[in-house]
Each structure stands twice: as structure tokens, then as C-alpha cells.
Tab-separated table of C-alpha atoms in Angstrom:
chain	number	residue	atom	x	y	z
A	1	MET	CA	41.359	3.740	69.100
A	2	LEU	CA	40.269	0.134	68.873
A	3	GLU	CA	36.608	-0.747	67.803
A	4	ILE	CA	34.523	-3.209	69.189
A	5	LYS	CA	33.585	-5.871	66.888
A	6	LYS	CA	29.843	-5.985	65.767
A	7	GLU	CA	29.389	-9.416	66.550
A	8	CYS	CA	30.533	-9.025	69.987
A	9	THR	CA	29.068	-11.820	72.155
A	10	GLY	CA	29.019	-9.919	75.316
A	11	CYS	CA	31.206	-12.368	77.036
A	12	MET	CA	33.347	-9.367	78.698
A	13	ALA	CA	36.696	-10.602	78.708
A	14	CYS	CA	37.902	-7.505	77.378
A	15	VAL	CA	36.175	-5.265	80.203
A	16	ASN	CA	37.531	-7.529	82.864
A	17	GLY	CA	41.037	-7.629	81.085
A	18	CYS	CA	41.538	-4.014	80.054
A	19	PRO	CA	44.334	-2.723	82.356
A	20	ALA	CA	43.299	0.933	81.748
A	21	GLU	CA	39.676	0.525	82.797
A	22	ALA	CA	38.883	1.921	79.676
A	23	ILE	CA	35.982	-0.050	78.742
A	24	ARG	CA	32.490	0.204	80.281
A	25	ILE	CA	29.443	-1.875	79.596
A	26	GLU	CA	26.357	-0.203	77.688
A	27	GLU	CA	23.171	-1.205	76.215
A	28	ASN	CA	22.567	-1.181	72.519
A	29	LYS	CA	19.274	0.114	70.910
A	30	TYR	CA	17.859	-3.569	71.264
A	31	GLY	CA	18.889	-3.836	74.953
A	32	PHE	CA	22.013	-5.937	74.536
A	33	VAL	CA	24.983	-5.511	76.835
A	34	MET	CA	28.249	-4.140	74.727
A	35	PRO	CA	31.615	-3.134	75.845
A	36	VAL	CA	32.089	0.541	74.926
A	37	ILE	CA	36.000	2.024	74.748
A	38	ASP	CA	36.398	5.203	76.636
A	39	GLU	CA	38.795	7.148	74.060
A	40	GLY	CA	40.095	9.268	77.161
A	41	LYS	CA	41.375	6.248	79.033
A	42	CYS	CA	42.220	4.060	76.343
A	43	ILE	CA	46.156	3.340	75.814
A	44	ASN	CA	46.282	1.386	72.692
A	45	CYS	CA	47.503	-1.456	74.051
A	46	GLY	CA	45.735	-3.865	72.002
A	47	LYS	CA	44.864	-6.351	74.811
A	48	CYS	CA	41.236	-6.177	74.333
A	49	ASP	CA	41.588	-7.244	70.754
A	50	LYS	CA	44.044	-9.841	71.968
A	51	LEU	CA	41.491	-11.350	74.724
A	52	CYS	CA	38.343	-11.366	72.324
A	53	PRO	CA	37.524	-15.189	71.806
A	54	ILE	CA	35.348	-14.717	68.780
A	55	GLU	CA	38.069	-14.868	65.961
A	56	GLU	CA	37.608	-18.192	63.832
A	57	LYS	CA	40.290	-20.669	64.487
A	58	PRO	CA	39.732	-23.631	62.744
A	59	ASP	CA	42.566	-25.024	63.322
A	60	GLU	CA	42.477	-25.219	67.139
A	61	LYS	CA	38.612	-26.607	67.002
A	62	THR	CA	38.278	-29.122	69.561
A	63	TYR	CA	36.285	-32.357	69.818
A	64	PRO	CA	34.399	-34.774	72.415
A	65	LEU	CA	36.659	-37.195	73.947
A	66	GLU	CA	33.560	-39.087	75.400
A	67	ALA	CA	30.043	-38.602	75.209
A	68	TRP	CA	27.477	-39.938	78.340
A	69	SER	CA	23.547	-40.123	78.686
A	70	MET	CA	23.312	-39.536	82.574
A	71	PHE	CA	20.628	-38.481	85.397
A	72	SER	CA	20.872	-38.230	89.073
A	73	ASN	CA	20.173	-41.182	91.124
A	74	SER	CA	17.850	-38.587	93.227
A	75	GLU	CA	14.222	-37.923	91.872
A	76	ASP	CA	14.115	-34.484	93.708
A	77	ILE	CA	17.419	-33.322	91.845
A	78	VAL	CA	15.850	-34.717	88.481
A	79	ARG	CA	12.444	-32.657	89.116
A	80	MET	CA	13.968	-29.504	90.111
A	81	SER	CA	16.550	-29.464	87.118
A	82	SER	CA	15.817	-28.666	83.298
A	83	SER	CA	17.040	-32.334	82.537
A	84	GLY	CA	18.888	-35.025	84.383
A	85	GLY	CA	20.332	-33.000	87.336
A	86	VAL	CA	23.938	-32.913	86.206
A	87	TYR	CA	24.944	-29.484	86.883
A	88	PHE	CA	23.501	-29.762	90.161
A	89	THR	CA	25.476	-33.006	90.940
A	90	LEU	CA	28.693	-31.396	89.760
A	91	ALA	CA	28.428	-27.930	91.813
A	92	ASP	CA	27.252	-29.814	94.934
A	93	HIS	CA	30.109	-32.204	94.518
A	94	VAL	CA	32.462	-28.995	94.306
A	95	ILE	CA	30.762	-27.078	97.184
A	96	LYS	CA	31.249	-30.137	99.676
A	97	GLN	CA	34.765	-29.929	99.071
A	98	GLY	CA	35.301	-26.415	100.009
A	99	GLY	CA	34.734	-25.054	96.686
A	100	ILE	CA	32.329	-22.406	95.071
A	101	ALA	CA	30.149	-22.845	91.774
A	102	TYR	CA	29.056	-20.468	89.118
A	103	GLY	CA	25.814	-19.764	87.273
A	104	CYS	CA	23.375	-17.899	85.663
A	105	TYR	CA	20.812	-16.630	88.695
A	106	TYR	CA	17.564	-14.588	87.908
A	107	ASP	CA	16.422	-11.874	90.793
A	108	ILE	CA	12.857	-11.572	90.177
A	109	ASP	CA	12.955	-8.296	92.134
A	110	LYS	CA	15.362	-6.703	89.840
A	111	ARG	CA	14.409	-8.319	87.097
A	112	LYS	CA	18.310	-9.234	86.059
A	113	ALA	CA	19.974	-12.231	85.184
A	114	GLU	CA	23.734	-11.951	86.308
A	115	LEU	CA	26.309	-14.397	87.049
A	116	MET	CA	26.352	-15.427	90.781
A	117	ASP	CA	28.027	-17.819	92.916
A	118	THR	CA	26.881	-20.268	95.816
A	119	ASP	CA	28.415	-18.306	98.341
A	120	THR	CA	26.273	-15.674	97.679
A	121	VAL	CA	22.832	-17.277	96.812
A	122	PRO	CA	21.847	-21.064	96.996
A	123	LEU	CA	22.565	-23.647	94.687
A	124	LYS	CA	18.994	-24.333	93.954
A	125	SER	CA	18.779	-20.727	92.611
A	126	LEU	CA	21.283	-21.292	89.806
A	127	LEU	CA	19.385	-24.449	88.381
A	128	THR	CA	17.369	-24.743	85.463
A	129	SER	CA	17.592	-22.712	81.947
A	130	LYS	CA	16.987	-18.940	82.108
A	131	TYR	CA	16.686	-18.247	78.145
A	132	VAL	CA	17.776	-14.728	78.537
A	133	GLU	CA	21.214	-12.734	78.666
A	134	SER	CA	23.366	-13.391	81.737
A	135	TYR	CA	25.297	-10.437	82.374
A	136	ILE	CA	28.810	-11.426	83.469
A	137	GLY	CA	29.591	-7.479	84.612
A	138	GLU	CA	32.916	-5.383	85.159
A	139	ASP	CA	34.360	-7.461	87.601
A	140	GLY	CA	32.542	-10.973	86.925
A	141	LEU	CA	35.803	-12.814	85.628
A	142	LYS	CA	37.964	-10.620	88.034
A	143	LYS	CA	35.761	-12.697	90.729
A	144	ILE	CA	36.387	-16.161	89.360
A	145	GLU	CA	40.107	-15.423	88.834
A	146	LYS	CA	40.705	-14.521	92.699
A	147	GLU	CA	38.593	-17.400	93.806
A	148	ILE	CA	40.688	-19.473	91.618
A	149	LYS	CA	44.102	-18.288	93.014
A	150	THR	CA	43.148	-18.998	96.667
A	151	GLY	CA	43.578	-22.701	95.793
A	152	ARG	CA	39.451	-23.336	96.089
A	153	ARG	CA	37.884	-25.969	93.680
A	154	VAL	CA	35.800	-23.677	91.432
A	155	LEU	CA	33.245	-24.296	89.018
A	156	PHE	CA	32.046	-22.235	86.046
A	157	CYS	CA	28.781	-22.908	84.090
A	158	GLY	CA	27.853	-20.463	81.149
A	159	THR	CA	27.097	-20.087	77.645
A	160	PRO	CA	29.968	-21.606	75.342
A	161	CYS	CA	30.951	-18.008	74.322
A	162	GLN	CA	30.815	-17.056	78.267
A	163	ALA	CA	33.319	-20.057	78.448
A	164	ALA	CA	35.539	-19.201	75.737
A	165	GLY	CA	35.760	-15.611	77.248
A	166	LEU	CA	36.909	-16.806	80.424
A	167	LYS	CA	39.416	-19.113	79.204
A	168	ALA	CA	40.490	-15.996	77.064
A	169	TYR	CA	40.738	-13.875	79.871
A	170	LEU	CA	42.600	-16.358	82.168
A	171	GLY	CA	45.487	-16.969	79.614
A	172	LYS	CA	46.168	-20.365	80.702
A	173	ASP	CA	44.532	-23.457	82.652
A	174	TYR	CA	44.185	-24.336	86.087
A	175	ASP	CA	43.846	-27.501	87.496
A	176	ASN	CA	41.198	-25.961	90.612
A	177	LEU	CA	38.697	-24.764	87.664
A	178	LEU	CA	36.438	-26.846	85.824
A	179	VAL	CA	34.382	-25.095	82.925
A	180	VAL	CA	30.970	-26.242	82.040
A	181	ASP	CA	28.957	-24.948	79.040
A	182	PHE	CA	25.709	-26.255	77.329
A	183	ALA	CA	24.053	-26.831	73.788
A	184	CYS	CA	23.090	-23.146	73.493
A	185	GLY	CA	20.357	-21.776	71.445
A	186	GLY	CA	21.331	-17.825	72.013
A	187	VAL	CA	20.138	-15.281	74.241
A	188	VAL	CA	17.639	-12.650	74.346
A	189	ALA	CA	18.243	-9.175	75.773
A	190	GLN	CA	16.907	-8.771	79.096
A	191	PRO	CA	14.448	-5.806	78.499
A	192	TYR	CA	12.222	-8.178	76.614
A	193	LEU	CA	11.688	-10.505	79.474
A	194	ARG	CA	11.348	-7.909	81.981
A	195	ASP	CA	8.928	-5.897	79.527
A	196	TYR	CA	6.742	-9.298	79.473
A	197	LEU	CA	7.101	-10.351	82.686
A	198	ASN	CA	5.356	-6.641	83.533
A	199	SER	CA	2.889	-7.538	81.239
A	200	LEU	CA	1.910	-10.784	82.935
A	201	GLU	CA	1.920	-8.417	86.315
A	202	GLU	CA	-0.775	-6.182	84.890
A	203	ARG	CA	-2.886	-9.149	83.475
A	204	TYR	CA	-2.775	-11.048	86.706
A	205	GLU	CA	-2.463	-7.594	88.966
A	206	SER	CA	-0.168	-8.987	91.126
A	207	PRO	CA	3.642	-9.090	91.711
A	208	ILE	CA	5.338	-12.233	90.009
A	209	THR	CA	7.334	-14.204	92.980
A	210	LYS	CA	8.768	-17.115	90.921
A	211	ILE	CA	9.251	-18.087	87.354
A	212	SER	CA	10.542	-21.252	85.626
A	213	PHE	CA	11.306	-21.860	81.967
A	214	ARG	CA	11.608	-25.447	82.354
A	215	ASP	CA	8.412	-26.707	84.532
A	216	LYS	CA	7.838	-29.836	84.214
A	217	HIS	CA	3.963	-29.953	84.585
A	218	TYR	CA	3.422	-31.471	80.915
A	219	GLY	CA	6.694	-33.705	81.209
A	220	TRP	CA	10.141	-32.952	80.590
A	221	GLY	CA	9.810	-33.251	76.432
A	222	GLN	CA	7.551	-30.194	76.599
A	223	TYR	CA	9.415	-26.891	77.049
A	224	CYS	CA	6.894	-24.922	79.713
A	225	PHE	CA	6.975	-21.290	81.232
A	226	TYR	CA	5.478	-21.317	84.502
A	227	ALA	CA	4.966	-17.818	86.665
A	228	GLU	CA	3.634	-17.798	90.486
A	229	PHE	CA	1.894	-14.358	91.740
A	230	GLU	CA	1.692	-12.971	95.031
A	231	ASN	CA	-1.976	-13.308	95.032
A	232	GLY	CA	-1.791	-17.095	94.635
A	233	LYS	CA	-2.339	-17.140	90.933
A	234	VAL	CA	-0.541	-19.230	88.227
A	235	TYR	CA	0.496	-18.553	84.882
A	236	ARG	CA	1.684	-21.736	82.696
A	237	LYS	CA	1.882	-22.249	79.096
A	238	THR	CA	3.565	-24.355	76.536
A	239	ALA	CA	6.382	-22.890	74.607
A	240	LEU	CA	4.567	-22.687	71.678
A	241	ALA	CA	1.333	-20.809	73.296
A	242	ASP	CA	3.551	-18.556	75.500
A	243	PRO	CA	4.769	-15.384	73.328
A	244	TYR	CA	8.101	-14.782	74.771
A	245	TYR	CA	9.093	-18.637	74.712
A	246	PHE	CA	7.630	-18.860	70.899
A	247	CYS	CA	9.869	-16.044	69.726
A	248	PHE	CA	13.054	-17.490	71.475
A	249	LEU	CA	12.264	-20.756	69.886
A	250	ARG	CA	11.870	-18.937	66.520
A	251	SER	CA	15.205	-17.116	67.279
A	252	SER	CA	13.506	-13.851	66.579
A	253	MET	CA	15.155	-12.172	69.483
A	254	GLN	CA	18.715	-13.245	69.831
A	255	ARG	CA	21.662	-11.534	69.941
A	256	LEU	CA	23.231	-11.045	66.305
A	257	ALA	CA	26.295	-12.842	67.412
A	258	CYS	CA	24.196	-15.997	68.192
A	259	HIS	CA	23.382	-16.150	64.388
A	260	GLY	CA	26.339	-18.082	62.904
A	261	CYS	CA	27.912	-18.641	66.393
A	262	HIS	CA	30.993	-20.669	65.891
A	263	PHE	CA	30.985	-21.499	69.672
A	264	SER	CA	27.918	-24.101	69.127
A	265	ASP	CA	30.027	-26.442	67.553
A	266	ASP	CA	33.640	-25.383	68.715
A	267	HIS	CA	33.180	-25.817	72.790
A	268	LYS	CA	36.086	-24.591	74.986
A	269	SER	CA	34.861	-26.204	77.974
A	270	ASP	CA	35.898	-29.308	79.938
A	271	LEU	CA	32.329	-30.538	79.825
A	272	CYS	CA	29.151	-29.272	77.793
A	273	ILE	CA	25.894	-30.586	79.238
A	274	SER	CA	22.571	-30.614	77.540
A	275	ASP	CA	19.510	-32.089	77.432
A	276	PHE	CA	19.235	-35.448	75.752
A	277	TRP	CA	16.657	-34.770	73.148
A	278	LYS	CA	17.724	-37.734	70.722
A	279	CYS	CA	17.584	-40.019	73.445
A	280	ASN	CA	15.448	-42.377	71.473
A	281	TYR	CA	17.805	-43.099	69.072
A	282	PHE	CA	19.932	-44.747	71.499
A	283	ASP	CA	19.446	-47.668	73.990
A	284	VAL	CA	19.578	-45.976	76.988
A	285	GLU	CA	17.524	-45.934	80.113
A	286	LYS	CA	15.177	-43.231	80.003
A	287	ASN	CA	14.233	-42.629	83.238
A	288	ASP	CA	10.464	-42.299	82.559
A	289	ARG	CA	11.317	-39.221	80.910
A	290	LYS	CA	11.652	-37.022	83.843
A	291	GLY	CA	14.837	-35.504	82.968
A	292	LEU	CA	17.521	-36.994	80.643
A	293	SER	CA	21.131	-35.354	80.037
A	294	LEU	CA	23.889	-35.790	77.579
A	295	ALA	CA	27.240	-34.920	78.681
A	296	LEU	CA	30.040	-34.146	76.157
A	297	VAL	CA	33.853	-34.573	77.859
A	298	TYR	CA	36.482	-32.391	76.127
A	299	THR	CA	39.422	-32.850	78.579
A	300	GLY	CA	40.773	-35.136	81.173
A	301	LYS	CA	39.878	-32.939	83.861
A	302	GLY	CA	36.187	-33.215	82.764
A	303	LYS	CA	36.641	-36.763	82.680
A	304	GLN	CA	38.321	-36.909	86.027
A	305	MET	CA	35.101	-35.083	87.463
A	306	LEU	CA	32.301	-37.345	86.062
A	307	GLU	CA	34.426	-40.217	87.489
A	308	GLU	CA	34.401	-38.451	90.900
A	309	ILE	CA	30.627	-38.342	90.939
A	310	SER	CA	29.863	-41.453	88.948
A	311	SER	CA	28.499	-42.574	92.143
A	312	LYS	CA	25.683	-40.103	92.315
A	313	LEU	CA	24.508	-40.663	88.635
A	314	HIS	CA	22.897	-43.128	86.338
A	315	MET	CA	25.390	-43.462	83.423
A	316	GLU	CA	25.607	-45.038	80.168
A	317	LYS	CA	28.500	-44.193	77.586
A	318	LEU	CA	27.424	-43.431	74.142
A	319	PRO	CA	29.563	-43.631	70.548
A	320	ILE	CA	31.001	-39.950	70.154
A	321	LYS	CA	30.132	-39.423	66.576
A	322	GLU	CA	26.346	-40.173	67.030
A	323	ALA	CA	25.550	-38.687	70.308
A	324	SER	CA	27.445	-35.302	69.038
A	325	TYR	CA	24.412	-34.493	66.924
A	326	ASN	CA	24.072	-31.132	68.443
A	327	LEU	CA	27.443	-29.767	67.646
A	328	GLU	CA	26.527	-27.868	64.636
A	329	PRO	CA	26.979	-24.189	63.580
A	330	ARG	CA	24.174	-21.861	64.011
A	331	ILE	CA	22.570	-20.457	60.863
A	332	CYS	CA	24.077	-17.420	59.627
A	333	LEU	CA	21.705	-14.175	59.029
A	334	GLU	CA	23.625	-12.779	55.942
A	335	GLU	CA	20.664	-13.030	53.630
A	336	ASN	CA	17.807	-12.693	56.280
A	337	LEU	CA	19.126	-9.343	58.431
A	338	GLU	CA	16.266	-7.310	57.163
A	339	GLU	CA	13.870	-9.764	58.829
A	340	TYR	CA	15.890	-9.970	62.092
A	341	TYR	CA	15.936	-6.453	62.380
A	342	HIS	CA	12.208	-5.945	61.826
A	343	ASP	CA	11.272	-8.728	64.213
A	344	MET	CA	13.781	-7.189	67.101
A	345	ASN	CA	12.443	-3.760	66.604
A	346	MET	CA	8.897	-5.118	66.870
A	347	ALA	CA	9.858	-7.040	70.029
A	348	TYR	CA	11.500	-4.000	71.525
A	349	HIS	CA	8.832	-1.238	70.934
A	350	GLU	CA	5.742	-3.528	70.682
A	351	GLY	CA	6.411	-6.214	72.734
A	352	VAL	CA	6.644	-10.249	71.973
A	353	GLU	CA	2.603	-10.674	71.952
A	354	VAL	CA	2.680	-8.122	69.151
A	355	LEU	CA	5.677	-10.130	67.389
A	356	ARG	CA	3.972	-13.524	67.856
A	357	ASN	CA	0.994	-12.414	66.396
A	358	TYR	CA	2.736	-10.922	63.745
A	359	ILE	CA	4.757	-14.218	62.726
A	360	LEU	CA	1.513	-16.716	63.168
A	361	SER	CA	-1.031	-17.342	60.331
A	362	GLU	CA	-4.910	-17.142	61.970
A	363	ASP	CA	-4.701	-20.939	61.324
A	364	GLU	CA	-1.416	-21.505	63.292
A	365	LYS	CA	-3.110	-19.165	66.026
A	366	VAL	CA	-6.223	-21.466	66.410
A	367	PHE	CA	-3.820	-24.659	66.205
A	368	PHE	CA	-1.856	-23.772	69.090
A	369	GLU	CA	-4.862	-22.519	71.397
A	370	LYS	CA	-6.459	-25.640	70.545
A	371	ARG	CA	-3.005	-27.399	71.338
A	372	GLN	CA	-3.014	-25.730	74.931
A	373	LEU	CA	-6.287	-26.479	75.923
A	374	ILE	CA	-5.800	-29.989	75.102
A	375	MET	CA	-2.871	-30.168	76.836
A	376	ASP	CA	-4.216	-28.625	79.984
A	377	ASN	CA	-6.412	-31.748	80.534
A	378	LYS	CA	-4.583	-34.973	81.077
A	379	GLU	CA	-7.609	-37.108	79.188
A	380	ARG	CA	-7.896	-34.869	76.477
A	381	SER	CA	-4.003	-35.037	76.074
A	382	ASN	CA	-4.099	-38.740	75.843
A	383	ALA	CA	-7.192	-38.945	73.418
A	384	TYR	CA	-5.275	-36.214	71.069
A	385	ASN	CA	-1.566	-37.523	71.360
A	386	ASP	CA	-1.130	-36.489	67.570
A	387	ILE	CA	-1.747	-32.986	68.412
A	388	VAL	CA	-0.188	-32.971	71.503
A	389	GLY	CA	3.037	-34.745	70.268
A	390	LYS	CA	6.523	-35.492	71.968
A	391	GLY	CA	7.639	-31.953	72.217
A	392	GLN	CA	11.430	-31.964	72.165
A	393	ILE	CA	11.820	-35.897	72.501
A	394	MET	CA	12.925	-37.150	68.876
């Protein structure tokens, strides 16, 4: 029997591509979805191993062809997007041509993030970053393949490893498929977020009706978690003050495969999009910092798509080498696995609030509480800009 590699990314190429349907999905002890082979059904064909995209292939490494700074001409689109509204513009263009777009959808009621399409949910519900593992499912890639083969134009947006998994599953390129990924910071298992949202509901004594990981109340440059409750109350904290966000940014709860991930600097997509955090190093229009995107073009198809939507975007070409600053391999945890498993266990069994308190010193706790109080008041924020800082803007 073939064994699933321990550094599995959860792209589900093997699950969707198994001819004997001998692979099922189960959560491991930390809540991450993992493929598990049923020995009774396995025919030892080896296809799952061939489909797995995680093997290092340095001779096939891809590099950007072009780099662009961009944001939507529509302030409304920029406002509701994580950064400059590029994904919305791409997807809206495809949909208006009779196509279909795929992305991550978070169902508040089910407490579940999963691959969803615009035939099923509104495009707006696929916007903004989710900062949690998105389930591809046992037939997610099969559904995409089916749509591709109808001749419809298809847009897929996912993590770099999911994009690589889709490409491996399909086994060939299709003219009517555009694959988009993003500069990924790793994924967190869904139980961590589910438990955290449950704790917020207990604290506010009301069900959550809406969440956002990229609320722009403090501006685009500040990561901010926002939740609305049925009773009208609102929770809003910057990333450093919110327990879940803080632990995510510290990489305390990410999937093991996310550490040392080679897809972070070797994208298999047509386009890679991200926040343009280092925009200050370039002579580009900042859009009053309402949201600015960086797009790296990897294929002629990606270049063609940007040309098609160029009238809807403010675009400025960038030098490729300098603009590819985020194409770096993620740190490998070979020397820090004990700390990794300790943090995972604490977060899983005791919650992200406990983990954050464990990580922070008393002085740091006071500083971050003080910083949040200052940011909650515009006059104080202007007066103490040295404490507030500029967030992710560099």
C-alpha cells in the first residue's frame, strides 16, 4: 500500500484523481484534512503518487514574466476587497463572458471554509482573505474539470499548493482555464477558527452573522479582524490584539507542510496576486493606501487576461526582480519541531487565547493593549503614530 507523505498540503489531487476511489478525507489530530488510503479498495496503480505535486523539481522552477502594481478604478471594489480588487475584476470579467469563478467561501452557519463557485454563491462572498484552510473536497477538482470541458471560461483562485494540485490533477493546460494564486502565509486548520468564533459568541451572547479578516476600519495597512453579531454588537481588533490573528501571523498554527513550502517561491499559476506591501520602495500611485495589489505574471495566458481587464484597473509596470521580493522559501522547522507541536497542542486543546498569552511577555501584553486603545481613537492615533506604526506598509 502506498503511504500518503507526511508533508501533505491537502491539495486533494490524489483524492480526486484516484481511479478506484480508494482515498478518503479525514481530519488528523490537529484538525487538518488529510487523505487516507483504504487498503481494501487500493489497486496499487501508483496514480496518487504521480499526482502529488509536493516533490521538489528545481529544474522546472517557474519565474515571473512581468510584474505590475494595480488597483481597481472603482473605489467600491477596492473598499470591499483585501487589497486593490484584482480578483474581483478578473472574476467579474470571466462571469460576464458566461464563465465561472472558483474561490474560498466561508459559511458562517456551518463554520466551514471550502472551494465554491459563482454559480452557487455571489462573487462578493469569495472576496477577501480567509486565513484558514479551505477544503477542496473529494470532488472539487472533478467539478472544475467538468466545467472546463464544457468550454466555459473558468477562473480558479487558491493557495499556491492548491493551484499546483489542480494543474497536476488535470495533467494538461486548457486555454479556457486561468489559474490564480497568491502570496500565501500558510493555512490554519478549521477547528481553531471554529472554536475561536464560538468563544466570541459566548462572550457577546449572540450568534455571529459576519466576519472579515481584512476590515479596513484602520486602513489598508493594518490587518484587522472584524465580527458582527445578531444582537447588533461588533468586535474589531487589530491583528496584534486579536488572539487568532496574532497566532496566525506568528505561524504557530499552520499546517506542517506550510513550513519549508517550496510553492511560496515556485508558483505554478498564470497569475500570482498579493497585497503590495513594499509599494513605498517603488514610484507608483498609492491610491491613498485604500488598497494596492501586486500581480506577478507567469504565463502568456495571464498576460492576456490582464490586457483584457486593463481598462478597469490602474496599472503600472514594475521591474521584475525588485517586485518579486515575496518569492522566498518559507522557513523549515527541522530545528523547532518541538516548539511547533507544543504550540499546536496548546491552541487545539486550550484555545488561541491561551496560546497568545503563553507567547507574550507581560510587557508585550501591556504594549499591545495600549496600542489597540490608541488605534480605537483617531486623535490618539495621530498623536502616537510611533506606537501605531504603518502596519504592513513598508
